[in-house]
PDB file of C-alpha atoms and ligand atoms in Angstrom:
ATOM      1  CA  MET T   1       7.740  -7.662  24.559  1.00 93.00           C
ATOM      2  CA  LEU T   2       7.277  -6.359  20.984  1.00 97.00           C
ATOM      3  CA  GLU T   3       6.844  -2.621  20.583  1.00 98.00           C
ATOM      4  CA  PHE T   4       6.126  -0.408  17.619  1.00 98.00           C
ATOM      5  CA  ASP T   5       7.021   3.211  18.199  1.00 98.00           C
ATOM      6  CA  ALA T   6       5.801   5.748  15.622  1.00 98.00           C
ATOM      7  CA  VAL T   7       6.428   3.339  12.750  1.00 98.00           C
ATOM      8  CA  HIS T   8       6.025   4.572   9.178  1.00 98.00           C
ATOM      9  CA  VAL T   9       6.276   1.751   6.689  1.00 98.00           C
ATOM     10  CA  GLY T  10       5.011   0.806   3.232  1.00 97.00           C
ATOM     11  CA  TYR T  11       6.014  -0.562  -0.128  1.00 97.00           C
ATOM     12  CA  GLY T  12       8.782   1.159  -2.040  1.00 93.00           C
ATOM     13  CA  ARG T  13       8.276   4.843  -1.407  1.00 90.00           C
ATOM     14  CA  GLY T  14       4.563   4.406  -0.696  1.00 95.00           C
ATOM     15  CA  VAL T  15       3.572   4.777   2.928  1.00 97.00           C
ATOM     16  CA  VAL T  16       0.891   2.491   4.412  1.00 98.00           C
ATOM     17  CA  LEU T  17       1.361   2.752   8.182  1.00 98.00           C
ATOM     18  CA  ARG T  18       1.620   6.361   9.286  1.00 98.00           C
ATOM     19  CA  GLY T  19       3.092   6.543  12.766  1.00 97.00           C
ATOM     20  CA  VAL T  20       1.814   3.345  14.376  1.00 98.00           C
ATOM     21  CA  SER T  21       2.642   2.700  18.027  1.00 98.00           C
ATOM     22  CA  LEU T  22       1.547  -0.408  19.866  1.00 97.00           C
ATOM     23  CA  ALA T  23       2.858  -2.944  22.348  1.00 97.00           C
ATOM     24  CA  VAL T  24       2.373  -6.689  22.702  1.00 97.00           C
ATOM     25  CA  PRO T  25       2.300  -7.618  26.389  1.00 94.00           C
ATOM     26  CA  VAL T  26       4.706 -10.264  27.747  1.00 94.00           C
ATOM     27  CA  ASP T  27       2.831 -13.601  27.701  1.00 93.00           C
ATOM     28  CA  GLY T  28      -0.258 -11.766  26.479  1.00 93.00           C
ATOM     29  CA  VAL T  29      -2.241 -11.180  23.334  1.00 95.00           C
ATOM     30  CA  ALA T  30      -2.504  -7.920  21.425  1.00 97.00           C
ATOM     31  CA  ALA T  31      -5.242  -7.812  18.801  1.00 97.00           C
ATOM     32  CA  VAL T  32      -5.182  -5.580  15.752  1.00 98.00           C
ATOM     33  CA  LEU T  33      -8.517  -4.935  14.096  1.00 97.00           C
ATOM     34  CA  GLY T  34      -9.463  -2.946  11.026  1.00 97.00           C
ATOM     35  CA  HIS T  35     -11.172  -3.081   7.680  1.00 95.00           C
ATOM     36  CA  ASN T  36      -9.706  -4.504   4.488  1.00 95.00           C
ATOM     37  CA  GLY T  37      -6.762  -2.433   3.361  1.00 96.00           C
ATOM     38  CA  ALA T  38      -6.262  -0.750   6.738  1.00 97.00           C
ATOM     39  CA  GLY T  39      -2.664  -1.965   6.915  1.00 98.00           C
ATOM     40  CA  LYS T  40      -2.948  -4.949   9.274  1.00 98.00           C
ATOM     41  CA  SER T  41      -0.880  -7.360   7.188  1.00 98.00           C
ATOM     42  CA  THR T  42       1.624  -4.601   6.491  1.00 98.00           C
ATOM     43  CA  LEU T  43       2.048  -4.245  10.251  1.00 98.00           C
ATOM     44  CA  LEU T  44       2.816  -7.962  10.631  1.00 98.00           C
ATOM     45  CA  ARG T  45       5.256  -7.869   7.702  1.00 98.00           C
ATOM     46  CA  ALA T  46       7.071  -5.044   9.454  1.00 98.00           C
ATOM     47  CA  ALA T  47       6.982  -7.013  12.725  1.00 98.00           C
ATOM     48  CA  ILE T  48       8.727 -10.034  11.195  1.00 98.00           C
ATOM     49  CA  GLY T  49      11.112  -7.817   9.220  1.00 98.00           C
ATOM     50  CA  LEU T  50       9.913  -8.356   5.651  1.00 98.00           C
ATOM     51  CA  LEU T  51       9.361  -4.603   5.396  1.00 97.00           C
ATOM     52  CA  ARG T  52      11.763  -2.020   6.753  1.00 96.00           C
ATOM     53  CA  PRO T  53      10.260   1.098   8.343  1.00 97.00           C
ATOM     54  CA  HIS T  54      10.900   4.490   6.725  1.00 97.00           C
ATOM     55  CA  SER T  55      10.985   5.863  10.261  1.00 97.00           C
ATOM     56  CA  GLY T  56      10.115   4.840  13.798  1.00 98.00           C
ATOM     57  CA  THR T  57      11.401   1.970  15.903  1.00 98.00           C
ATOM     58  CA  VAL T  58      10.538  -1.695  16.416  1.00 98.00           C
ATOM     59  CA  ARG T  59      11.764  -3.224  19.684  1.00 98.00           C
ATOM     60  CA  LEU T  60      11.873  -6.787  20.956  1.00 97.00           C
ATOM     61  CA  ASP T  61      12.491  -7.215  24.690  1.00 96.00           C
ATOM     62  CA  GLY T  62      13.667  -3.613  24.693  1.00 96.00           C
ATOM     63  CA  ASP T  63      16.254  -4.149  21.910  1.00 97.00           C
ATOM     64  CA  ASP T  64      16.001  -2.114  18.727  1.00 97.00           C
ATOM     65  CA  ILE T  65      15.317  -4.657  15.944  1.00 98.00           C
ATOM     66  CA  THR T  66      14.109  -2.139  13.341  1.00 97.00           C
ATOM     67  CA  THR T  67      16.687  -3.260  10.779  1.00 96.00           C
ATOM     68  CA  LEU T  68      17.124  -6.881  11.903  1.00 97.00           C
ATOM     69  CA  ALA T  69      16.572  -9.465   9.127  1.00 97.00           C
ATOM     70  CA  PRO T  70      13.594 -11.835   9.390  1.00 98.00           C
ATOM     71  CA  HIS T  71      15.710 -14.968  10.050  1.00 96.00           C
ATOM     72  CA  HIS T  72      17.382 -13.262  12.991  1.00 97.00           C
ATOM     73  CA  ARG T  73      13.946 -12.387  14.374  1.00 98.00           C
ATOM     74  CA  VAL T  74      12.923 -16.022  14.008  1.00 96.00           C
ATOM     75  CA  ALA T  75      16.108 -17.034  15.825  1.00 95.00           C
ATOM     76  CA  ARG T  76      15.025 -14.690  18.618  1.00 96.00           C
ATOM     77  CA  GLY T  77      11.735 -16.549  18.993  1.00 96.00           C
ATOM     78  CA  MET T  78       9.346 -14.907  16.580  1.00 97.00           C
ATOM     79  CA  ALA T  79       7.088 -16.949  14.284  1.00 97.00           C
ATOM     80  CA  TYR T  80       4.821 -15.640  11.546  1.00 97.00           C
ATOM     81  CA  VAL T  81       1.677 -17.228  10.105  1.00 97.00           C
ATOM     82  CA  PRO T  82       0.792 -15.177   7.014  1.00 96.00           C
ATOM     83  CA  GLN T  83      -2.740 -14.562   5.818  1.00 95.00           C
ATOM     84  CA  GLY T  84      -4.284 -17.204   3.570  1.00 92.00           C
ATOM     85  CA  GLN T  85      -3.469 -20.621   5.086  1.00 89.00           C
ATOM     86  CA  GLN T  86      -0.067 -20.925   3.500  1.00 91.00           C
ATOM     87  CA  CYS T  87       1.607 -24.320   3.390  1.00 94.00           C
ATOM     88  CA  PHE T  88       3.516 -26.295   0.775  1.00 96.00           C
ATOM     89  CA  PRO T  89       0.593 -27.661  -1.281  1.00 96.00           C
ATOM     90  CA  HIS T  90       2.491 -30.534  -2.916  1.00 97.00           C
ATOM     91  CA  LEU T  91       3.877 -31.840   0.364  1.00 98.00           C
ATOM     92  CA  THR T  92       1.831 -33.949   2.740  1.00 98.00           C
ATOM     93  CA  THR T  93       0.702 -32.733   6.132  1.00 98.00           C
ATOM     94  CA  ALA T  94       3.459 -34.804   7.759  1.00 97.00           C
ATOM     95  CA  GLU T  95       6.094 -33.412   5.387  1.00 97.00           C
ATOM     96  CA  ASN T  96       4.948 -29.840   6.017  1.00 97.00           C
ATOM     97  CA  LEU T  97       5.453 -30.412   9.745  1.00 97.00           C
ATOM     98  CA  GLN T  98       8.676 -32.386   9.334  1.00 97.00           C
ATOM     99  CA  LEU T  99      10.239 -29.655   7.226  1.00 95.00           C
ATOM    100  CA  VAL T 100      10.111 -27.303  10.194  1.00 95.00           C
ATOM    101  CA  ALA T 101      11.033 -29.934  12.769  1.00 96.00           C
ATOM    102  CA  ASP T 102      14.064 -31.400  10.923  1.00 94.00           C
ATOM    103  CA  GLY T 103      17.365 -30.529  12.535  1.00 86.00           C
ATOM    104  CA  ARG T 104      15.651 -28.679  15.360  1.00 90.00           C
ATOM    105  CA  PRO T 105      16.435 -29.909  18.883  1.00 90.00           C
ATOM    106  CA  GLY T 106      13.227 -31.360  20.298  1.00 92.00           C
ATOM    107  CA  GLY T 107      11.645 -31.265  16.839  1.00 93.00           C
ATOM    108  CA  ARG T 108       9.971 -34.640  17.134  1.00 93.00           C
ATOM    109  CA  ALA T 109       8.388 -33.764  20.494  1.00 95.00           C
ATOM    110  CA  ALA T 110       7.281 -30.429  19.086  1.00 95.00           C
ATOM    111  CA  VAL T 111       5.486 -32.182  16.202  1.00 96.00           C
ATOM    112  CA  ALA T 112       3.734 -34.469  18.688  1.00 96.00           C
ATOM    113  CA  GLU T 113       2.666 -31.446  20.733  1.00 93.00           C
ATOM    114  CA  ALA T 114       1.352 -29.668  17.662  1.00 94.00           C
ATOM    115  CA  LEU T 115      -0.668 -32.764  16.737  1.00 95.00           C
ATOM    116  CA  ASP T 116      -2.114 -32.814  20.258  1.00 93.00           C
ATOM    117  CA  LEU T 117      -3.248 -29.230  19.810  1.00 92.00           C
ATOM    118  CA  PHE T 118      -4.764 -29.899  16.376  1.00 94.00           C
ATOM    119  CA  PRO T 119      -5.913 -33.537  16.519  1.00 93.00           C
ATOM    120  CA  VAL T 120      -7.567 -33.333  13.090  1.00 94.00           C
ATOM    121  CA  LEU T 121      -4.094 -33.142  11.528  1.00 96.00           C
ATOM    122  CA  GLY T 122      -3.242 -36.574  12.927  1.00 96.00           C
ATOM    123  CA  ASP T 123      -5.779 -38.139  10.556  1.00 96.00           C
ATOM    124  CA  LEU T 124      -4.431 -36.200   7.574  1.00 97.00           C
ATOM    125  CA  LEU T 125      -0.698 -36.876   7.854  1.00 98.00           C
ATOM    126  CA  GLY T 126      -0.442 -38.598   4.468  1.00 98.00           C
ATOM    127  CA  ARG T 127      -2.615 -36.120   2.578  1.00 98.00           C
ATOM    128  CA  ARG T 128      -1.161 -33.347   0.467  1.00 98.00           C
ATOM    129  CA  ALA T 129      -1.687 -29.946   2.050  1.00 97.00           C
ATOM    130  CA  GLY T 130      -3.176 -28.663  -1.204  1.00 96.00           C
ATOM    131  CA  LEU T 131      -6.046 -31.124  -0.780  1.00 97.00           C
ATOM    132  CA  LEU T 132      -6.908 -30.077   2.777  1.00 96.00           C
ATOM    133  CA  SER T 133      -9.853 -27.800   3.524  1.00 93.00           C
ATOM    134  CA  GLY T 134      -9.093 -24.156   4.272  1.00 92.00           C
ATOM    135  CA  GLY T 135      -9.663 -24.738   7.983  1.00 93.00           C
ATOM    136  CA  GLN T 136      -7.398 -27.775   8.060  1.00 95.00           C
ATOM    137  CA  ARG T 137      -4.713 -25.889   6.154  1.00 95.00           C
ATOM    138  CA  GLN T 138      -4.961 -23.000   8.612  1.00 95.00           C
ATOM    139  CA  GLN T 139      -4.482 -25.422  11.490  1.00 95.00           C
ATOM    140  CA  LEU T 140      -1.467 -26.894   9.694  1.00 97.00           C
ATOM    141  CA  ALA T 141      -0.010 -23.424   9.165  1.00 97.00           C
ATOM    142  CA  ILE T 142      -0.360 -22.597  12.875  1.00 96.00           C
ATOM    143  CA  ALA T 143       1.000 -26.023  13.855  1.00 96.00           C
ATOM    144  CA  ARG T 144       4.083 -25.434  11.681  1.00 96.00           C
ATOM    145  CA  ALA T 145       4.736 -22.126  13.412  1.00 96.00           C
ATOM    146  CA  LEU T 146       4.343 -23.696  16.852  1.00 95.00           C
ATOM    147  CA  ILE T 147       6.982 -26.344  16.120  1.00 95.00           C
ATOM    148  CA  THR T 148       9.563 -23.569  16.405  1.00 94.00           C
ATOM    149  CA  ARG T 149       8.303 -23.032  19.997  1.00 93.00           C
ATOM    150  CA  PRO T 150       8.003 -19.279  19.487  1.00 95.00           C
ATOM    151  CA  ARG T 151       7.955 -16.724  22.269  1.00 95.00           C
ATOM    152  CA  LEU T 152       5.996 -14.411  20.004  1.00 97.00           C
ATOM    153  CA  LEU T 153       3.492 -15.654  17.446  1.00 96.00           C
ATOM    154  CA  LEU T 154       2.292 -13.333  14.682  1.00 97.00           C
ATOM    155  CA  LEU T 155      -1.076 -14.488  13.334  1.00 97.00           C
ATOM    156  CA  ASP T 156      -2.695 -12.867  10.309  1.00 97.00           C
ATOM    157  CA  GLU T 157      -6.471 -13.450  10.214  1.00 96.00           C
ATOM    158  CA  PRO T 158      -6.435 -17.103  11.295  1.00 94.00           C
ATOM    159  CA  THR T 159     -10.224 -17.419  10.967  1.00 92.00           C
ATOM    160  CA  GLU T 160     -10.638 -15.682   7.599  1.00 92.00           C
ATOM    161  CA  GLY T 161     -12.720 -17.597   5.060  1.00 87.00           C
ATOM    162  CA  ILE T 162     -13.157 -20.636   7.291  1.00 89.00           C
ATOM    163  CA  GLN T 163     -16.451 -22.369   8.057  1.00 87.00           C
ATOM    164  CA  PRO T 164     -17.928 -21.497  11.484  1.00 85.00           C
ATOM    165  CA  SER T 165     -17.451 -24.886  13.184  1.00 84.00           C
ATOM    166  CA  VAL T 166     -13.730 -24.851  12.400  1.00 87.00           C
ATOM    167  CA  VAL T 167     -13.488 -21.182  13.385  1.00 87.00           C
ATOM    168  CA  ASP T 168     -14.640 -22.204  16.882  1.00 86.00           C
ATOM    169  CA  GLU T 169     -11.976 -24.894  17.015  1.00 88.00           C
ATOM    170  CA  ILE T 170      -9.211 -22.532  15.914  1.00 89.00           C
ATOM    171  CA  GLU T 171     -10.448 -19.897  18.381  1.00 87.00           C
ATOM    172  CA  ARG T 172     -10.436 -22.394  21.234  1.00 89.00           C
ATOM    173  CA  THR T 173      -6.901 -23.514  20.431  1.00 90.00           C
ATOM    174  CA  ILE T 174      -5.539 -19.972  20.187  1.00 88.00           C
ATOM    175  CA  LEU T 175      -7.253 -18.998  23.446  1.00 87.00           C
ATOM    176  CA  ALA T 176      -5.851 -22.117  25.148  1.00 89.00           C
ATOM    177  CA  LEU T 177      -2.360 -21.386  23.825  1.00 87.00           C
ATOM    178  CA  ALA T 178      -2.538 -17.788  24.960  1.00 84.00           C
ATOM    179  CA  ARG T 179      -3.639 -18.828  28.445  1.00 85.00           C
ATOM    180  CA  ARG T 180      -1.008 -21.557  28.745  1.00 86.00           C
ATOM    181  CA  GLY T 181       1.646 -18.854  29.129  1.00 85.00           C
ATOM    182  CA  GLY T 182       5.178 -18.640  27.818  1.00 90.00           C
ATOM    183  CA  MET T 183       4.100 -17.081  24.541  1.00 94.00           C
ATOM    184  CA  SER T 184       2.878 -13.699  23.365  1.00 95.00           C
ATOM    185  CA  VAL T 185       0.596 -13.292  20.368  1.00 96.00           C
ATOM    186  CA  LEU T 186       0.079 -10.440  17.943  1.00 97.00           C
ATOM    187  CA  LEU T 187      -3.284 -11.355  16.458  1.00 96.00           C
ATOM    188  CA  VAL T 188      -4.725  -9.677  13.381  1.00 97.00           C
ATOM    189  CA  GLU T 189      -8.410 -10.498  13.256  1.00 95.00           C
ATOM    190  CA  GLN T 190     -11.635  -9.089  11.849  1.00 91.00           C
ATOM    191  CA  HIS T 191     -13.898 -11.072  14.214  1.00 92.00           C
ATOM    192  CA  VAL T 192     -14.323  -8.501  16.991  1.00 94.00           C
ATOM    193  CA  GLY T 193     -15.742 -10.945  19.552  1.00 92.00           C
ATOM    194  CA  PHE T 194     -12.916 -13.454  19.238  1.00 91.00           C
ATOM    195  CA  ALA T 195     -10.210 -10.786  19.071  1.00 93.00           C
ATOM    196  CA  LEU T 196     -11.377  -9.112  22.282  1.00 94.00           C
ATOM    197  CA  ARG T 197     -11.910 -12.381  24.151  1.00 92.00           C
ATOM    198  CA  ALA T 198      -8.313 -13.303  23.371  1.00 91.00           C
ATOM    199  CA  ALA T 199      -6.623  -9.943  23.858  1.00 94.00           C
ATOM    200  CA  GLN T 200      -5.245  -7.988  26.793  1.00 94.00           C
ATOM    201  CA  ARG T 201      -4.649  -5.038  24.465  1.00 96.00           C
ATOM    202  CA  TYR T 202      -6.324  -4.019  21.232  1.00 97.00           C
ATOM    203  CA  ALA T 203      -5.704  -1.469  18.504  1.00 98.00           C
ATOM    204  CA  VAL T 204      -7.984  -0.513  15.642  1.00 98.00           C
ATOM    205  CA  LEU T 205      -6.185   0.471  12.446  1.00 97.00           C
ATOM    206  CA  ALA T 206      -7.809   2.687   9.844  1.00 96.00           C
ATOM    207  CA  ALA T 207      -5.943   3.980   6.807  1.00 96.00           C
ATOM    208  CA  GLY T 208      -2.623   3.195   8.453  1.00 97.00           C
ATOM    209  CA  ARG T 209      -3.281   4.917  11.765  1.00 97.00           C
ATOM    210  CA  VAL T 210      -4.356   3.621  15.172  1.00 98.00           C
ATOM    211  CA  THR T 211      -7.775   5.186  15.702  1.00 97.00           C
ATOM    212  CA  SER T 212      -8.651   3.424  18.955  1.00 96.00           C
ATOM    213  CA  SER T 213      -6.670   1.351  21.441  1.00 97.00           C
ATOM    214  CA  GLY T 214      -6.869   0.154  25.012  1.00 97.00           C
ATOM    215  CA  PRO T 215      -7.268  -2.905  27.211  1.00 96.00           C
ATOM    216  CA  GLY T 216      -8.954  -5.897  25.532  1.00 94.00           C
ATOM    217  CA  GLY T 217     -11.825  -7.912  26.930  1.00 92.00           C
ATOM    218  CA  THR T 218     -15.483  -7.723  26.036  1.00 91.00           C
ATOM    219  CA  ASP T 219     -15.828  -4.289  27.727  1.00 92.00           C
ATOM    220  CA  ALA T 220     -13.936  -2.818  24.791  1.00 95.00           C
ATOM    221  CA  GLU T 221     -16.474  -4.025  22.250  1.00 95.00           C
ATOM    222  CA  THR T 222     -18.479  -0.788  22.028  1.00 95.00           C
ATOM    223  CA  ALA T 223     -15.374   1.328  21.502  1.00 95.00           C
ATOM    224  CA  VAL T 224     -14.031  -1.073  18.877  1.00 96.00           C
ATOM    225  CA  ARG T 225     -17.293  -1.295  16.943  1.00 96.00           C
ATOM    226  CA  GLN T 226     -17.576   2.472  17.009  1.00 95.00           C
ATOM    227  CA  ALA T 227     -14.005   2.873  15.719  1.00 95.00           C
ATOM    228  CA  LEU T 228     -14.794   0.387  12.942  1.00 95.00           C
ATOM    229  CA  THR T 229     -17.855   2.320  11.760  1.00 92.00           C
ATOM    230  CA  VAL T 230     -15.951   5.581  11.279  1.00 80.00           C
TER     231      VAL T 230
HETATM  232  N1  ATP A 301       2.950  -5.761  -1.930  1.00 92.69           N
HETATM  233  C1  ATP A 301       2.330  -4.576  -1.928  1.00 92.69           C
HETATM  234  N2  ATP A 301       2.742  -3.566  -2.741  1.00 92.69           N
HETATM  235  C2  ATP A 301       2.121  -2.373  -2.743  1.00 92.69           C
HETATM  236  N3  ATP A 301       1.063  -2.065  -1.962  1.00 92.69           N
HETATM  237  C3  ATP A 301       0.600  -3.026  -1.143  1.00 92.69           C
HETATM  238  C4  ATP A 301       1.203  -4.329  -1.089  1.00 92.69           C
HETATM  239  N4  ATP A 301       0.524  -5.062  -0.181  1.00 92.69           N
HETATM  240  C5  ATP A 301      -0.444  -4.270   0.311  1.00 92.69           C
HETATM  241  N5  ATP A 301      -0.390  -3.040  -0.264  1.00 92.69           N
HETATM  242  C6  ATP A 301      -1.281  -1.913   0.038  1.00 92.69           C
HETATM  243  O1  ATP A 301      -1.143  -1.553   1.400  1.00 92.69           O
HETATM  244  C7  ATP A 301      -2.394  -1.208   1.965  1.00 92.69           C
HETATM  245  C8  ATP A 301      -2.636  -2.056   3.202  1.00 92.69           C
HETATM  246  O2  ATP A 301      -2.666  -3.405   2.814  1.00 92.69           O
HETATM  247  P1  ATP A 301      -2.698  -4.587   3.891  1.00 92.69           P
HETATM  248  O3  ATP A 301      -2.574  -5.849   3.141  1.00 92.69           O
HETATM  249  O4  ATP A 301      -1.711  -4.298   4.953  1.00 92.69           O
HETATM  250  O5  ATP A 301      -4.168  -4.413   4.486  1.00 92.69           O
HETATM  251  P2  ATP A 301      -4.977  -5.368   5.469  1.00 92.69           P
HETATM  252  O6  ATP A 301      -5.467  -4.509   6.575  1.00 92.69           O
HETATM  253  O7  ATP A 301      -4.155  -6.542   5.825  1.00 92.69           O
HETATM  254  O8  ATP A 301      -6.225  -5.814   4.557  1.00 92.69           O
HETATM  255  P3  ATP A 301      -7.031  -7.213   4.522  1.00 92.69           P
HETATM  256  O9  ATP A 301      -7.996  -7.160   5.676  1.00 92.69           O
HETATM  257  O10 ATP A 301      -7.740  -7.153   3.212  1.00 92.69           O
HETATM  258  O11 ATP A 301      -6.057  -8.330   4.616  1.00 92.69           O
HETATM  259  C9  ATP A 301      -3.439  -1.415   0.862  1.00 92.69           C
HETATM  260  O12 ATP A 301      -3.725  -0.166   0.297  1.00 92.69           O
HETATM  261  C10 ATP A 301      -2.742  -2.315  -0.124  1.00 92.69           C
HETATM  262  O13 ATP A 301      -3.192  -2.068  -1.422  1.00 92.69           O
HETATM  263 MG1   MG A 302      -4.363  -8.514   5.521  1.00 92.69          MG
END
């Protein structure tokens, strides 16, 4: 559904990704793994259109979207959850959700659905997002993205810096969402086990290049761990 074909992209004239090709399967999960600084977040910024490739092509459903602005990509069903549990800290949980739902057909139902997926948020509706724990804020950030009912969800390290019990909860929800169908996920994740359990395809990035890729699943673990030690 989303394809990167030989994409070179970076910041200003600096190149970070050096000829990255990968594909997110329709209704499936593609996981991108790699060490700090490998270029994972850069890849997601290029996917949502915040960075424009120096060369190469990005396609959505076969259409060339390489130069399409981010809001047009969102209109085509893409949603992006950046790294670092980003929400509006001075707004309450309810307001953070409402902001996305307002004016959107089916917005109210979408908020209810998101609260079903992340029940903890239901008890925190009146609390400012800045006062939530990192795990709760991450769940809020994913819930906000889901209110747009995306066909393709871009998730940047959803379990980073979150205590293990909440990591399990977030993992379970993402796995359930992925298996429910109707949505593809491009998941950036450093937890190899979770990433491979979720993914039909994986790619390991190192210094801006794909150094290993293939079908996901736990069988890929040896290859991934080996690629990550190089
Ligand atoms: N806004 C920016 N301007 C210039 N260089 C940047 C910018 N953001 C990231 N970089 C550089 O691009 C490279 C890749 O960064 P990126 O954030 O994509 O890595 P990452 O794989 O997401 O790392 P992490 O696991 O730490 O999140 C790094 O060398 C980084 O310093
Ligand atoms: Mg990153």
